[in-house]
JSON list of N, CA and C in Angstrom, two decimals:
[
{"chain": "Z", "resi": 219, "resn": "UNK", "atom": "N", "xyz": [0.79, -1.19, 0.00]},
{"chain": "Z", "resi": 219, "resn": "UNK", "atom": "CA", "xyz": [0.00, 0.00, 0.00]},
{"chain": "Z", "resi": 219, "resn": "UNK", "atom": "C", "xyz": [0.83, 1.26, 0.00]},
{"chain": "Z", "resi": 220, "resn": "UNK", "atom": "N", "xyz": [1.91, 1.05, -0.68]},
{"chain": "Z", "resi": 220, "resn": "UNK", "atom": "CA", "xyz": [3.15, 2.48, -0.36]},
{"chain": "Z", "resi": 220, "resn": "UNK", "atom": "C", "xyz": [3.12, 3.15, -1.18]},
{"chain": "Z", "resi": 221, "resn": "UNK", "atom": "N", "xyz": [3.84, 4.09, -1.97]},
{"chain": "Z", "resi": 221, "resn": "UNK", "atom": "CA", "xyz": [3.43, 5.04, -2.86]},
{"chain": "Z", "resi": 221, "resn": "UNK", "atom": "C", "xyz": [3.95, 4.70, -4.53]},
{"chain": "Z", "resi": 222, "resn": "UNK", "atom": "N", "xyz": [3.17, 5.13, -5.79]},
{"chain": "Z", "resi": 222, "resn": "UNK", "atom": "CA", "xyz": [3.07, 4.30, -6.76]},
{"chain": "Z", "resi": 222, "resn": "UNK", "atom": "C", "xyz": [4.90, 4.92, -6.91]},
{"chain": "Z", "resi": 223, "resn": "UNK", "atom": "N", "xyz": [5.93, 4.03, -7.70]},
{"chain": "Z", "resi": 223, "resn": "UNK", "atom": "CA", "xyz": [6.64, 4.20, -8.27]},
{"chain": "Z", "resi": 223, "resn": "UNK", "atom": "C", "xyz": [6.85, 4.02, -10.07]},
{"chain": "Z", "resi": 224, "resn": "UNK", "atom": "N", "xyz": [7.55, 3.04, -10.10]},
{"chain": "Z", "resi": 224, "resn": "UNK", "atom": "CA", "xyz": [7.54, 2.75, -11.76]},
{"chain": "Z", "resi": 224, "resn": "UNK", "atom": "C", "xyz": [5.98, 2.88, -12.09]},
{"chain": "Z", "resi": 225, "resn": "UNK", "atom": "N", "xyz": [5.50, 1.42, -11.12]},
{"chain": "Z", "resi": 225, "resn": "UNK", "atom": "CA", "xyz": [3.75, 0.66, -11.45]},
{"chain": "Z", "resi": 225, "resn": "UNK", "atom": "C", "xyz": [3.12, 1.96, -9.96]},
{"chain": "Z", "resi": 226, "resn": "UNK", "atom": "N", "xyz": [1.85, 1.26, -10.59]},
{"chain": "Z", "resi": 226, "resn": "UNK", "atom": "CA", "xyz": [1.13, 2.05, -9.15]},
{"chain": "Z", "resi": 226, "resn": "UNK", "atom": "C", "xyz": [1.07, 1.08, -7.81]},
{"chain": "Z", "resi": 227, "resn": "UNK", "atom": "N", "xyz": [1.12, 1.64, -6.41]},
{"chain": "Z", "resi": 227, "resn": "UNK", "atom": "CA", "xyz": [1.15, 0.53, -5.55]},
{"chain": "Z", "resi": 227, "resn": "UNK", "atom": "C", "xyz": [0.00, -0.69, -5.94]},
{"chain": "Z", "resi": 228, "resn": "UNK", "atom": "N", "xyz": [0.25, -2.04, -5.70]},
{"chain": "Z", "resi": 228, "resn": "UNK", "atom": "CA", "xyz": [-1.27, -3.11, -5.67]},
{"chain": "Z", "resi": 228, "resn": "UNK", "atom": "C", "xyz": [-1.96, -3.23, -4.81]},
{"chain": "Z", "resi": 229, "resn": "UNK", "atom": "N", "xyz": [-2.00, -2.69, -3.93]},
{"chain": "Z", "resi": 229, "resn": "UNK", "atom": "CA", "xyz": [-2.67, -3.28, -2.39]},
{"chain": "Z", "resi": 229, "resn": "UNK", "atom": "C", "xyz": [-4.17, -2.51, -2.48]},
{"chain": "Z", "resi": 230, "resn": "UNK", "atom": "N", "xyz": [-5.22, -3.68, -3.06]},
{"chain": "Z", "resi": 230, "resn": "UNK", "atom": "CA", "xyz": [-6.31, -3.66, -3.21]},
{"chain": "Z", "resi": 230, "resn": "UNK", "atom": "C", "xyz": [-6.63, -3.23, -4.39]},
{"chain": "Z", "resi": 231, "resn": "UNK", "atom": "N", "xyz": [-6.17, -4.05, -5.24]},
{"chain": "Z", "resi": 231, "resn": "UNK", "atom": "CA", "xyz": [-6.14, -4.25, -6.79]},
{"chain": "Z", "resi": 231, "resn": "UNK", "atom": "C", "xyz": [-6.97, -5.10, -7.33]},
{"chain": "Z", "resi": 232, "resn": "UNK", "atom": "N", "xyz": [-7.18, -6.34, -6.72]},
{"chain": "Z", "resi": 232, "resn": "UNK", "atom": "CA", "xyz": [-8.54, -6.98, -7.22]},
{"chain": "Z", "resi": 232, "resn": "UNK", "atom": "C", "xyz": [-9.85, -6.66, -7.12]},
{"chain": "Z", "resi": 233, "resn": "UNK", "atom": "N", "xyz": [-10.69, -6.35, -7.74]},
{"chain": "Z", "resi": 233, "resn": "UNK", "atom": "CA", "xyz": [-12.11, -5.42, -7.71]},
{"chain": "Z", "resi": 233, "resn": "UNK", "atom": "C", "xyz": [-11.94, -3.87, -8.10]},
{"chain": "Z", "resi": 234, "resn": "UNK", "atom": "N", "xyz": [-10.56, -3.53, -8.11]},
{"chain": "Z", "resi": 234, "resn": "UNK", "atom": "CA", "xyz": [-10.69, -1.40, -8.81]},
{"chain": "Z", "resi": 234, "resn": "UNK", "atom": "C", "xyz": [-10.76, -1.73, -9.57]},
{"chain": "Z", "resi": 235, "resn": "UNK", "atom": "N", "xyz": [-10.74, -0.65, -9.89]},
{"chain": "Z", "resi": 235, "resn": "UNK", "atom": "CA", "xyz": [-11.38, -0.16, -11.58]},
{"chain": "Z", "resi": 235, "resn": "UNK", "atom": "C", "xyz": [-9.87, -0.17, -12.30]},
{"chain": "Z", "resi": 236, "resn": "UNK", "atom": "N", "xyz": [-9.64, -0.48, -13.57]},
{"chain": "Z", "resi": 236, "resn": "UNK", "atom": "CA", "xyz": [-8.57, -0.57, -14.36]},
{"chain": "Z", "resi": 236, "resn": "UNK", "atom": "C", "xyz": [-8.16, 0.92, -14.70]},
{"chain": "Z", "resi": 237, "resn": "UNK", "atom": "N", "xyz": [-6.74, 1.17, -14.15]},
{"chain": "Z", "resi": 237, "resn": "UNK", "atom": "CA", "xyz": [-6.49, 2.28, -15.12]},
{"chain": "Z", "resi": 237, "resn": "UNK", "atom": "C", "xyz": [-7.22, 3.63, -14.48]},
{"chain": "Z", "resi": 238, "resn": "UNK", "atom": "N", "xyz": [-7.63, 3.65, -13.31]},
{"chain": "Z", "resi": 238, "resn": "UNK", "atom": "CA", "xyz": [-7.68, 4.36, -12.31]},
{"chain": "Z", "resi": 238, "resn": "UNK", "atom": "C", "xyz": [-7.61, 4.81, -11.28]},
{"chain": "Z", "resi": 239, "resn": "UNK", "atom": "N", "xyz": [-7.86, 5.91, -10.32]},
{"chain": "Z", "resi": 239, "resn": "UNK", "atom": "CA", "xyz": [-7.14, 5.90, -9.10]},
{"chain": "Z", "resi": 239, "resn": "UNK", "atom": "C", "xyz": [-5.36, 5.70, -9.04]},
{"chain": "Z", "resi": 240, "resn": "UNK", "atom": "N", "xyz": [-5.09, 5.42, -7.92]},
{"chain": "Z", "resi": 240, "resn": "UNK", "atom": "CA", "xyz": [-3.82, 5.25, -7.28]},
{"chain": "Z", "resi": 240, "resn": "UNK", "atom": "C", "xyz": [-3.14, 6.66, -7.40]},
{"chain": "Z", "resi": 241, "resn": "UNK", "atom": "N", "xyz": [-3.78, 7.41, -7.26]},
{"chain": "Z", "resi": 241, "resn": "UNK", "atom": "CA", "xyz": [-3.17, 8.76, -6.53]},
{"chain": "Z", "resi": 241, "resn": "UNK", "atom": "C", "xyz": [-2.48, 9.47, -7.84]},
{"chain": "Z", "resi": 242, "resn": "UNK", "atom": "N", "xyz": [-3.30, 9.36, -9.22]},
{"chain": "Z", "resi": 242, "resn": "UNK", "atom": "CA", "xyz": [-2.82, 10.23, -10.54]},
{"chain": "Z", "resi": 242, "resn": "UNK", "atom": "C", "xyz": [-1.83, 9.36, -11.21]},
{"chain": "Z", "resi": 243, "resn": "UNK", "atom": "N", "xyz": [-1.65, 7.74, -10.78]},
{"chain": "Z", "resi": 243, "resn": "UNK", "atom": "CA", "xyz": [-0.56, 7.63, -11.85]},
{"chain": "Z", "resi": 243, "resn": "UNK", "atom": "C", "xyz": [-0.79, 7.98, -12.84]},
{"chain": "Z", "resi": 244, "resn": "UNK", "atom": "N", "xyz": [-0.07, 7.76, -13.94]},
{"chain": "Z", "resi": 244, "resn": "UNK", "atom": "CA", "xyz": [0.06, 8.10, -15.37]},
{"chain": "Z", "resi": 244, "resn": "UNK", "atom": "C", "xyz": [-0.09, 6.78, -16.14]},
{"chain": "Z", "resi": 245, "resn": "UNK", "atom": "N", "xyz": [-1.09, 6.25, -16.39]},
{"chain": "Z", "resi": 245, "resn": "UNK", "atom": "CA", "xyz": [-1.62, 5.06, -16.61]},
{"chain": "Z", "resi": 245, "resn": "UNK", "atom": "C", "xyz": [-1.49, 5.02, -18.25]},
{"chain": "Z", "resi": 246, "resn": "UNK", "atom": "N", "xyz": [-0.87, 4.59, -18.88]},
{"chain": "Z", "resi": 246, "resn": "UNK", "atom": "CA", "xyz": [-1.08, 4.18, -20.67]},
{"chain": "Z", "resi": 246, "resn": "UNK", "atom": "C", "xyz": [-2.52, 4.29, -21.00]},
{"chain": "Z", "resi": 247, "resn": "UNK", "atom": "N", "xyz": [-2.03, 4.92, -22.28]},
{"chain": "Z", "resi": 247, "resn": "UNK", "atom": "CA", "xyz": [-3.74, 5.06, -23.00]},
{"chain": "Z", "resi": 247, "resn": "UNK", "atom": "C", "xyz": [-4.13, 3.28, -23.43]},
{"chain": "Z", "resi": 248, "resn": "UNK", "atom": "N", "xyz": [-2.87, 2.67, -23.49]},
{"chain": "Z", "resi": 248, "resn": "UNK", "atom": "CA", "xyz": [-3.11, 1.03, -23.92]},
{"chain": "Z", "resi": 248, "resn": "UNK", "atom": "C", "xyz": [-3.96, 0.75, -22.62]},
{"chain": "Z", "resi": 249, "resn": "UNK", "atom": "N", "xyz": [-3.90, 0.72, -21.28]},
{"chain": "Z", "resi": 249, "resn": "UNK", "atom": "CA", "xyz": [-4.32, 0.24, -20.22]},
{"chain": "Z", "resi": 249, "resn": "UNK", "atom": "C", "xyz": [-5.99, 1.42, -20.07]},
{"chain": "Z", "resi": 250, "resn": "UNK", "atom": "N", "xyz": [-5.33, 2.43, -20.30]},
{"chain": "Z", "resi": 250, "resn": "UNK", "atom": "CA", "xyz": [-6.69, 3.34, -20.17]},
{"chain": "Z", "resi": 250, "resn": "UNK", "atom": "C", "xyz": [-7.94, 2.72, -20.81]},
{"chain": "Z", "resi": 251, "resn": "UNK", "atom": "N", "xyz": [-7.77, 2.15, -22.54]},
{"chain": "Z", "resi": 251, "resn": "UNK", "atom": "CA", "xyz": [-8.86, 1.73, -22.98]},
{"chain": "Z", "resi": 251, "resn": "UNK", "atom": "C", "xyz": [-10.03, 0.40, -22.39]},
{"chain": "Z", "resi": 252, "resn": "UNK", "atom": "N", "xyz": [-9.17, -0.05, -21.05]},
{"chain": "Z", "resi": 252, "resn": "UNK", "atom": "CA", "xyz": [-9.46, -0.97, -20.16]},
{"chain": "Z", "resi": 252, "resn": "UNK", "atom": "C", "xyz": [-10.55, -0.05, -18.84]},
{"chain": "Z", "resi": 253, "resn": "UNK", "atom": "N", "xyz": [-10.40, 1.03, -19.28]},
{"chain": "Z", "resi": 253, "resn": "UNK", "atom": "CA", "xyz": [-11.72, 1.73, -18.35]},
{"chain": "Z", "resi": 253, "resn": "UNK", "atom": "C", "xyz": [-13.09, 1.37, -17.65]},
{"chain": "Z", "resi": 254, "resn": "UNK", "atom": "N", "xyz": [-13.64, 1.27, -17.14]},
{"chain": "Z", "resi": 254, "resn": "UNK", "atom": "CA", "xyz": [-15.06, 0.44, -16.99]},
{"chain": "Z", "resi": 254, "resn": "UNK", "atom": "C", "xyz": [-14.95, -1.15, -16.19]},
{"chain": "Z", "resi": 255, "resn": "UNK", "atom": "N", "xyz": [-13.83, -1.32, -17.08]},
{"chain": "Z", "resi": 255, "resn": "UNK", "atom": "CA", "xyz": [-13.61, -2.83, -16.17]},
{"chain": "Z", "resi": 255, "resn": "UNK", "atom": "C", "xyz": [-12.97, -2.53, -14.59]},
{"chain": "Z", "resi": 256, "resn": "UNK", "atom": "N", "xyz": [-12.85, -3.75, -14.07]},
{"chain": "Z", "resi": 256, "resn": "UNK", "atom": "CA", "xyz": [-12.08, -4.08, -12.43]},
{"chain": "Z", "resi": 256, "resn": "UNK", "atom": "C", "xyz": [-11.36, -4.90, -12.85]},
{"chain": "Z", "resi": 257, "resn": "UNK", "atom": "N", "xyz": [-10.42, -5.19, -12.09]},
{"chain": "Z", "resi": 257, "resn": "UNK", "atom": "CA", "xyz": [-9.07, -6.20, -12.11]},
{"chain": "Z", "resi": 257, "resn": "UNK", "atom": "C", "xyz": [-10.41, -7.61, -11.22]},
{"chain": "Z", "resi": 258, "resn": "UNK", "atom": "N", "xyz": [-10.21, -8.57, -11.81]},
{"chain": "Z", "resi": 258, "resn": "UNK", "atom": "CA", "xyz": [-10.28, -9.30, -11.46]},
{"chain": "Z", "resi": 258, "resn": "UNK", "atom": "C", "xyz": [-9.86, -10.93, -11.82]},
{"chain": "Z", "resi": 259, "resn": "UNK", "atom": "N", "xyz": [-9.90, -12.11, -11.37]},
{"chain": "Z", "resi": 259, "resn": "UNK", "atom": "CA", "xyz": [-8.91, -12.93, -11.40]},
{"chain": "Z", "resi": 259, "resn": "UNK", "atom": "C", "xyz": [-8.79, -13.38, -12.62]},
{"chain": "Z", "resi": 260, "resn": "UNK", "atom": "N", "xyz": [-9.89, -13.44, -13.68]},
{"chain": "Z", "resi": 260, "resn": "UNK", "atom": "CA", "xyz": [-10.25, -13.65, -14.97]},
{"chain": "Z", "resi": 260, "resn": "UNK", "atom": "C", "xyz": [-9.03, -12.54, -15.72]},
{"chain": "Z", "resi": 261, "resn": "UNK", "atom": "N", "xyz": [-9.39, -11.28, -15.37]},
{"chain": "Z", "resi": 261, "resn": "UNK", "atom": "CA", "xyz": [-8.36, -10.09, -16.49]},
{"chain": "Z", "resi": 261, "resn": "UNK", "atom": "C", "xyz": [-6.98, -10.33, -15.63]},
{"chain": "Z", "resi": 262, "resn": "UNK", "atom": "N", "xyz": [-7.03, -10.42, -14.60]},
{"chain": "Z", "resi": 262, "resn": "UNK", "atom": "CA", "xyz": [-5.32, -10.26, -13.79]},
{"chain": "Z", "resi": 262, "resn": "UNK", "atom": "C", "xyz": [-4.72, -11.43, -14.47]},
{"chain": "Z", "resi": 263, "resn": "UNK", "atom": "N", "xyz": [-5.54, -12.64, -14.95]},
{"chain": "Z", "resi": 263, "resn": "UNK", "atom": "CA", "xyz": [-4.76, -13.98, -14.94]},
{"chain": "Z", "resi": 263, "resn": "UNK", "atom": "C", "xyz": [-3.96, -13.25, -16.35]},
{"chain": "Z", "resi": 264, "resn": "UNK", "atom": "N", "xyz": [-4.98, -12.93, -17.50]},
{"chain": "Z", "resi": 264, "resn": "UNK", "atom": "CA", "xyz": [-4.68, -12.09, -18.74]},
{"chain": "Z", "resi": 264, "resn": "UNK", "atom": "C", "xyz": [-3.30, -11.44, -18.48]},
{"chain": "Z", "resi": 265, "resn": "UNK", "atom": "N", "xyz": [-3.19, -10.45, -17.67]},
{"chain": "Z", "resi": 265, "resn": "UNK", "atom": "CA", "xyz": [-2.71, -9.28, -17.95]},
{"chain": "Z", "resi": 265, "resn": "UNK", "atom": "C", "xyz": [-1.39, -9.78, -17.38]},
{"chain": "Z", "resi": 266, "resn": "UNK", "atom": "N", "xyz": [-1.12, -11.03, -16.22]},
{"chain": "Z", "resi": 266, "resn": "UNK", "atom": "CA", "xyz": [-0.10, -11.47, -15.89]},
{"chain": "Z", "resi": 266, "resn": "UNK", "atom": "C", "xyz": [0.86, -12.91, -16.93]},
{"chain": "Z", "resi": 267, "resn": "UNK", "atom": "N", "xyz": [0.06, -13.60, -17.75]},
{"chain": "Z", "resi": 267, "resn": "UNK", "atom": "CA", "xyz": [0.58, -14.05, -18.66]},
{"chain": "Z", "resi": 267, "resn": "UNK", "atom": "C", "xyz": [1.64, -13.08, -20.10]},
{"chain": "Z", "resi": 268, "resn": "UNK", "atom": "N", "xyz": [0.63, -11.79, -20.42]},
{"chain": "Z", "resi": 268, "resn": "UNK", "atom": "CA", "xyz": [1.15, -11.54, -21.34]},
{"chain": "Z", "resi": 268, "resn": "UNK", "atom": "C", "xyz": [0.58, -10.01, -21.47]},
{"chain": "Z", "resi": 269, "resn": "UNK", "atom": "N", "xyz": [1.25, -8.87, -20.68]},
{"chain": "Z", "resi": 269, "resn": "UNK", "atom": "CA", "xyz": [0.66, -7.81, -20.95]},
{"chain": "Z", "resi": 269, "resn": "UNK", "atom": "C", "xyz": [0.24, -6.82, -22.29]},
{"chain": "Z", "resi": 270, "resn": "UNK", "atom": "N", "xyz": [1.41, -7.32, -22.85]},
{"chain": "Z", "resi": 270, "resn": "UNK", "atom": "CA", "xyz": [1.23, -6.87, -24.48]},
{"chain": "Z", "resi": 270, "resn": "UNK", "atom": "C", "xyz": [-0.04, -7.05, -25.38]},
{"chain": "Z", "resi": 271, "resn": "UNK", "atom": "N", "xyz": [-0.55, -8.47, -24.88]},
{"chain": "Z", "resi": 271, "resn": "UNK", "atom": "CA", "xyz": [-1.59, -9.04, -25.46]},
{"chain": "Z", "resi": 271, "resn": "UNK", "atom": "C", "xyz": [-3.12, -8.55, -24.76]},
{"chain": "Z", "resi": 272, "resn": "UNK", "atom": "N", "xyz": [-2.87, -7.90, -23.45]},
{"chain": "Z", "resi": 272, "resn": "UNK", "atom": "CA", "xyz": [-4.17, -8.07, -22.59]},
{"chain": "Z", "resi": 272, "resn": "UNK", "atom": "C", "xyz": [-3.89, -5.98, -23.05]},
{"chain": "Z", "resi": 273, "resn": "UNK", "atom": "N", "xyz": [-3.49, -5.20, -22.97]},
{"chain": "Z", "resi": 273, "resn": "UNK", "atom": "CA", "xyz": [-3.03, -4.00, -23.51]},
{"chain": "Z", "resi": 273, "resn": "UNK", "atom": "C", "xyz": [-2.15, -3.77, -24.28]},
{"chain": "Z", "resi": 274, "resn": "UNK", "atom": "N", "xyz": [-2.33, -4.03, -25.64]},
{"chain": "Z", "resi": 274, "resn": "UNK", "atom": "CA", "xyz": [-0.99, -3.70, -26.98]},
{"chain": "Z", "resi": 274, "resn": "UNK", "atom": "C", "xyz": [-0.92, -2.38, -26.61]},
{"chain": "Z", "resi": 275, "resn": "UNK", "atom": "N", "xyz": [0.38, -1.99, -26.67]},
{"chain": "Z", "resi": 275, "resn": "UNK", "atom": "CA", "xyz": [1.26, -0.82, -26.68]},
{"chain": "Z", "resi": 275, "resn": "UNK", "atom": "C", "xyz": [1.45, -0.20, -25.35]},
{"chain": "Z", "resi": 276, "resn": "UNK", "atom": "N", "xyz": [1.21, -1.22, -24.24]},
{"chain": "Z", "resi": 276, "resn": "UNK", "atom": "CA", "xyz": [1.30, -0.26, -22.65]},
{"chain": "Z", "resi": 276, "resn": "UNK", "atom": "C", "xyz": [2.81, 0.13, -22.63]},
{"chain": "Z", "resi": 277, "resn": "UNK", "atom": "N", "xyz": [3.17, 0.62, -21.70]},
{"chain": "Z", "resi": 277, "resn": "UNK", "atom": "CA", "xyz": [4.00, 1.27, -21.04]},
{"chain": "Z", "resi": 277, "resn": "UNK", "atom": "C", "xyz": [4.89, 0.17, -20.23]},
{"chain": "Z", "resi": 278, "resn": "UNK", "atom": "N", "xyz": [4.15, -0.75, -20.13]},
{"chain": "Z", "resi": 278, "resn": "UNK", "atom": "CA", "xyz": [4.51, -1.62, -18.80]},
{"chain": "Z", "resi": 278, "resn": "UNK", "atom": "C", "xyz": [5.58, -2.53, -19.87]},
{"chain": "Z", "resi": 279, "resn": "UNK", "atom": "N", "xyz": [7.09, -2.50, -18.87]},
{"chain": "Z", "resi": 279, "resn": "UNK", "atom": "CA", "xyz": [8.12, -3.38, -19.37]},
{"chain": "Z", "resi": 279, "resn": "UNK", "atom": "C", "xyz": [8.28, -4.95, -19.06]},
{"chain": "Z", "resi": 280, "resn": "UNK", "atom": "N", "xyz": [7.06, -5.53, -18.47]},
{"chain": "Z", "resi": 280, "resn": "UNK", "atom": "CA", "xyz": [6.57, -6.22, -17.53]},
{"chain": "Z", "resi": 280, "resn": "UNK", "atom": "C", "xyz": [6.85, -7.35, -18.57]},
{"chain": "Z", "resi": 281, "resn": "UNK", "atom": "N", "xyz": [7.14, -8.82, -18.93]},
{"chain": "Z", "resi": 281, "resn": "UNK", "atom": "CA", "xyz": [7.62, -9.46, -19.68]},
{"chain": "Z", "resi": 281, "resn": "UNK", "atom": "C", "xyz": [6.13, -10.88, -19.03]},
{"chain": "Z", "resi": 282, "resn": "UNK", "atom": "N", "xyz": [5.26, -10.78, -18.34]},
{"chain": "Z", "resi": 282, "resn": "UNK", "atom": "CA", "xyz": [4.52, -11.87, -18.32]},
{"chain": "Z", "resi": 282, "resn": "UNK", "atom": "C", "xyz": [5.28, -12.75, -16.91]},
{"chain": "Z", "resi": 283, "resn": "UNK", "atom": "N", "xyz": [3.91, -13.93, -16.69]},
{"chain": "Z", "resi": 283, "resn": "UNK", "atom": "CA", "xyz": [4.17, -15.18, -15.89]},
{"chain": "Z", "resi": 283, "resn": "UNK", "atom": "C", "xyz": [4.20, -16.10, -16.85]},
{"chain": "Z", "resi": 284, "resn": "UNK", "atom": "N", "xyz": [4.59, -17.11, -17.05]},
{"chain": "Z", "resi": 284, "resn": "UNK", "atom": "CA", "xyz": [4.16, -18.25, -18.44]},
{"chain": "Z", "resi": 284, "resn": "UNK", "atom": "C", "xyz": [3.37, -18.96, -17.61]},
{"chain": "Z", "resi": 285, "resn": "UNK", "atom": "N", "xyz": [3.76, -19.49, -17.00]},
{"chain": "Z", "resi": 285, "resn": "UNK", "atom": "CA", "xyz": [3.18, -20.86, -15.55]},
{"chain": "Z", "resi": 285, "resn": "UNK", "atom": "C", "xyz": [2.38, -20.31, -15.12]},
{"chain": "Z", "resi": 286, "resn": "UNK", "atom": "N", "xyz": [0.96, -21.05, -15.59]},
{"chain": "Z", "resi": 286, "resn": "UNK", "atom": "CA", "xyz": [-0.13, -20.75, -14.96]},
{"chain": "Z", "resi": 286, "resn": "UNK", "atom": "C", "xyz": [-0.20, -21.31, -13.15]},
{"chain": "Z", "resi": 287, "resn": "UNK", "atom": "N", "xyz": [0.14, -21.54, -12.97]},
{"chain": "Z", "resi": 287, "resn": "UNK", "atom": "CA", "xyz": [0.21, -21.78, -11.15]},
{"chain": "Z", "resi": 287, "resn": "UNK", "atom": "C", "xyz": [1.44, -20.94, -11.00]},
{"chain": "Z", "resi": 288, "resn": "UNK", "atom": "N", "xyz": [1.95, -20.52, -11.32]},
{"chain": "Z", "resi": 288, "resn": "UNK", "atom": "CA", "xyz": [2.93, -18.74, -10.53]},
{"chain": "Z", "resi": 288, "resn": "UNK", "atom": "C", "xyz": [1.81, -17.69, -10.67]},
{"chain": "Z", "resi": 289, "resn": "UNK", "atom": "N", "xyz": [1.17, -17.69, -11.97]},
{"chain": "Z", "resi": 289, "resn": "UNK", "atom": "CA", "xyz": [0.24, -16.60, -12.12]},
{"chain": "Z", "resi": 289, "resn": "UNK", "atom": "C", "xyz": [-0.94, -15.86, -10.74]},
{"chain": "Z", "resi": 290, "resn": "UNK", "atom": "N", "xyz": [-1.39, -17.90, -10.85]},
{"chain": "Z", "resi": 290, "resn": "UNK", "atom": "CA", "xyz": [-2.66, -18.23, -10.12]},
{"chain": "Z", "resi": 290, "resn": "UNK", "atom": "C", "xyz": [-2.44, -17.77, -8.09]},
{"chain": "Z", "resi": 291, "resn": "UNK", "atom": "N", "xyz": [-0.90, -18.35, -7.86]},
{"chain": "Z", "resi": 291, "resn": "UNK", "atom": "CA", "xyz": [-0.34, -18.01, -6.87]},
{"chain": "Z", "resi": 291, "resn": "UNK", "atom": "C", "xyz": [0.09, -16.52, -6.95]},
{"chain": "Z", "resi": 292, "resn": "UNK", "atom": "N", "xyz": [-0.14, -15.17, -7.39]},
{"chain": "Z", "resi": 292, "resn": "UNK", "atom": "CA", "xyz": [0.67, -14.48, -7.74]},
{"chain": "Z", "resi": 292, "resn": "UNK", "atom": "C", "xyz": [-0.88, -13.58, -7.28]},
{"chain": "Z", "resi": 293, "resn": "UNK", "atom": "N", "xyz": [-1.64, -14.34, -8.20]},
{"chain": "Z", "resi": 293, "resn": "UNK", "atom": "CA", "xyz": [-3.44, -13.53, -7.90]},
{"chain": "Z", "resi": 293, "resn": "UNK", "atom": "C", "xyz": [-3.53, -13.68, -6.34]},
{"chain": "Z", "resi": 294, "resn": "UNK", "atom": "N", "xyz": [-3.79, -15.06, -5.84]},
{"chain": "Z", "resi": 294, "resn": "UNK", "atom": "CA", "xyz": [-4.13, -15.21, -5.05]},
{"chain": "Z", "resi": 294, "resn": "UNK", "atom": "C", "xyz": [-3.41, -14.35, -3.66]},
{"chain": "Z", "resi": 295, "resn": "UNK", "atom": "N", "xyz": [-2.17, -14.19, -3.73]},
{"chain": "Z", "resi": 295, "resn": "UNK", "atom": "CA", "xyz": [-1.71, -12.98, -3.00]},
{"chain": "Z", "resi": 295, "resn": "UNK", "atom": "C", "xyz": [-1.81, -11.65, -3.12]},
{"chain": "Z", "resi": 296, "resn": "UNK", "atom": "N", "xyz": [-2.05, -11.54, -4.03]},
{"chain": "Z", "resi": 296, "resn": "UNK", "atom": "CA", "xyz": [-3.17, -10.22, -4.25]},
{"chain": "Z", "resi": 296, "resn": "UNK", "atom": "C", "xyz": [-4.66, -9.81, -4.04]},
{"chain": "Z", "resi": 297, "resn": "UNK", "atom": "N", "xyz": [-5.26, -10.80, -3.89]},
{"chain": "Z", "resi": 297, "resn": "UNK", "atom": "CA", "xyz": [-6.34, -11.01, -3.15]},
{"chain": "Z", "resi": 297, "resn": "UNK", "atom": "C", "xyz": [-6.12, -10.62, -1.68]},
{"chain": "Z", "resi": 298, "resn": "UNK", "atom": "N", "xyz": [-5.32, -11.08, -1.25]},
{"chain": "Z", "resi": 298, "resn": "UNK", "atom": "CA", "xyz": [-5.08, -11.07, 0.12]},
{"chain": "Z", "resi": 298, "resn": "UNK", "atom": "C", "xyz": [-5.04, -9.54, 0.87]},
{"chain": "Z", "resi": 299, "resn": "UNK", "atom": "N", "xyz": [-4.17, -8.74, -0.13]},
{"chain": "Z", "resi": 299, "resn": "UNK", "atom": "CA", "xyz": [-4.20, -7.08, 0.14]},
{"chain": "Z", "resi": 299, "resn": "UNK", "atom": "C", "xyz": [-5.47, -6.71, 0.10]},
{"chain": "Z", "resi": 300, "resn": "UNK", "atom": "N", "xyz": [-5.99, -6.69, 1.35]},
{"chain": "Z", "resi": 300, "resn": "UNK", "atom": "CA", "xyz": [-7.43, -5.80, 1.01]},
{"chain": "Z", "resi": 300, "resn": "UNK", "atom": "C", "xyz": [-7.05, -4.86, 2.43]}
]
């Protein structure tokens, strides 16, 4: 829950809104067009396999999980930040 740097902090990221909040980051118009939606375990699983693919052209240098059980373990601790 500390303050956004590169990414924006995660702590209570499953259920916001995509691409908003976290205190003005500067969110990609690739991630912006994700507006309306919430992170949830369905889009996080997405967006942690292969960000390029879940937002073409973000910002994020983020290279993916391949292994779906790192992913799944990766959500599930993110869940946990509430």
């Amino acid at each position: 829950g500390g303050a956004n740097k590169i990414g924006p902090h995660l702590w209570g990221i499953v259920g916001s809104p995509i691409a908003e909040g976290h205190d003005n980051f500067a969110f990609s118009s690739a991630l912006e067009a994700h507006k309306g939606q919430k992170w949830d375990p369905e889009l996080l699983n997405h967006w942690l396999d292969n960000p390029q693919t879940f937002a073409p052209g973000t910002k994020m240098t983020f290279a993916g999980i391949p292994k779906e059980q790192e992913r799944a373990d990766v959500i599930k601790y993110l869940e946990s930040l509430k």
